[in-house]
Amino acid sequence: SGDELYNNVCRGCHMMDGKGASGAGAYPSLVANPNLAQAGYPVTLVVRGRRAMPPFGDMMNDAQVAAVVNYLRTHFGNNFSDVVTARDVSDARQ
C-alpha cells in the first residue's frame, strides 16, 4: 500500500509527519505541498529522482509508484482527488 511504501522508503528522509528535515541534506516538506497538485511531477520525481532525491524507478513497479504518489497526494494536508494509475506511471517512464 502507499502507506507501507511511504513508511518503508520515504519516511527516513521526509519524516513520519511528512515535514521533511535538514541536517546532512535538505529533505523538503510534503505537508500541503503545491508541487503535488500536478500528478505527473511526483510520479517523475519518484521514478527518476532529482538532486538529492534518488530514483526509485528500478525499486518500485508502476503500481507501487502510483500507490505511494496517491498516498502523498491525499495525506499530510494534501487533498488532490485525481488518482494516479499504474498506466500513468508506465507512460511517465517512456
Short mmCIF file of C-alpha atoms in Angstrom, two decimals:
data_model
loop_
_atom_site.label_atom_id
_atom_site.label_comp_id
_atom_site.label_asym_id
_atom_site.label_seq_id
_atom_site.Cartn_x
_atom_site.Cartn_y
_atom_site.Cartn_z
CA SER A 1 0.00 0.00 0.00
CA GLY A 2 1.03 3.62 -0.33
CA ASP A 3 1.17 3.92 3.44
CA GLU A 4 3.54 0.95 3.73
CA LEU A 5 5.73 2.21 0.92
CA TYR A 6 5.94 5.67 2.46
CA ASN A 7 6.86 4.22 5.84
CA ASN A 8 9.47 1.83 4.40
CA VAL A 9 11.03 4.02 1.72
CA CYS A 10 10.19 7.72 2.14
CA ARG A 11 9.84 8.26 5.88
CA GLY A 12 13.59 8.15 6.55
CA CYS A 13 14.08 11.47 4.74
CA HIS A 14 10.65 13.09 4.76
CA MET A 15 9.87 12.02 8.34
CA MET A 16 6.78 10.34 9.76
CA ASP A 17 4.78 13.57 9.69
CA GLY A 18 5.89 14.48 6.14
CA LYS A 19 7.51 17.71 7.33
CA GLY A 20 10.93 16.81 5.96
CA ALA A 21 14.21 17.53 7.68
CA SER A 22 17.51 19.28 7.30
CA GLY A 23 20.94 18.34 8.50
CA ALA A 24 23.37 16.48 6.27
CA GLY A 25 20.92 17.33 3.47
CA ALA A 26 17.65 19.14 2.98
CA TYR A 27 14.56 16.99 2.63
CA PRO A 28 11.51 19.03 1.63
CA SER A 29 8.23 19.03 3.44
CA LEU A 30 5.36 17.20 1.80
CA VAL A 31 2.81 18.96 4.01
CA ALA A 32 0.25 20.94 1.97
CA ASN A 33 2.79 20.90 -0.85
CA PRO A 34 1.51 22.65 -4.02
CA ASN A 35 4.12 20.76 -6.09
CA LEU A 36 1.96 17.67 -5.66
CA ALA A 37 -1.03 19.27 -7.42
CA GLN A 38 0.12 18.19 -10.88
CA ALA A 39 0.26 14.39 -10.52
CA GLY A 40 2.95 13.99 -13.15
CA TYR A 41 5.50 15.89 -11.07
CA PRO A 42 5.69 13.50 -8.09
CA VAL A 43 5.47 10.50 -10.44
CA THR A 44 8.51 11.69 -12.38
CA LEU A 45 10.33 12.58 -9.17
CA VAL A 46 9.78 9.14 -7.63
CA VAL A 47 10.72 7.31 -10.84
CA ARG A 48 13.71 9.39 -11.94
CA GLY A 49 14.82 11.26 -8.84
CA ARG A 50 16.16 14.81 -8.81
CA ARG A 51 19.06 16.44 -7.00
CA ALA A 52 19.28 14.75 -3.58
CA MET A 53 16.19 12.62 -4.26
CA PRO A 54 17.35 9.23 -5.51
CA PRO A 55 15.43 7.50 -8.30
CA PHE A 56 13.16 4.70 -7.14
CA GLY A 57 12.00 3.62 -10.60
CA ASP A 58 14.10 0.46 -10.53
CA MET A 59 13.00 -0.37 -6.99
CA MET A 60 9.23 0.12 -7.41
CA ASN A 61 6.92 -1.18 -10.10
CA ASP A 62 4.28 1.04 -11.72
CA ALA A 63 1.54 0.08 -9.25
CA GLN A 64 3.81 0.80 -6.28
CA VAL A 65 4.81 4.23 -7.61
CA ALA A 66 1.15 5.04 -8.20
CA ALA A 67 0.25 3.89 -4.68
CA VAL A 68 2.89 6.00 -2.94
CA VAL A 69 2.14 9.07 -5.07
CA ASN A 70 -1.59 8.73 -4.36
CA TYR A 71 -0.78 8.41 -0.67
CA LEU A 72 1.33 11.60 -0.72
CA ARG A 73 -1.37 13.47 -2.61
CA THR A 74 -4.08 12.53 -0.08
CA HIS A 75 -2.18 12.84 3.21
CA PHE A 76 -0.15 15.46 5.07
CA GLY A 77 -2.71 18.18 4.35
CA ASN A 78 -2.84 17.39 0.62
CA ASN A 79 -6.31 16.83 -0.80
CA PHE A 80 -5.80 16.16 -4.50
CA SER A 81 -8.62 13.94 -5.70
CA ASP A 82 -7.42 12.80 -9.13
CA VAL A 83 -5.94 9.33 -8.94
CA VAL A 84 -2.62 8.27 -10.45
CA THR A 85 -2.78 4.87 -12.14
CA ALA A 86 -0.10 2.32 -12.95
CA ARG A 87 -0.67 3.24 -16.60
CA ASP A 88 0.16 6.89 -15.82
CA VAL A 89 3.43 5.74 -14.27
CA SER A 90 4.20 3.47 -17.22
CA ASP A 91 3.64 6.39 -19.58
CA ALA A 92 5.94 8.60 -17.48
CA ARG A 93 8.74 6.03 -17.74
CA GLN A 94 8.79 6.45 -21.54
#
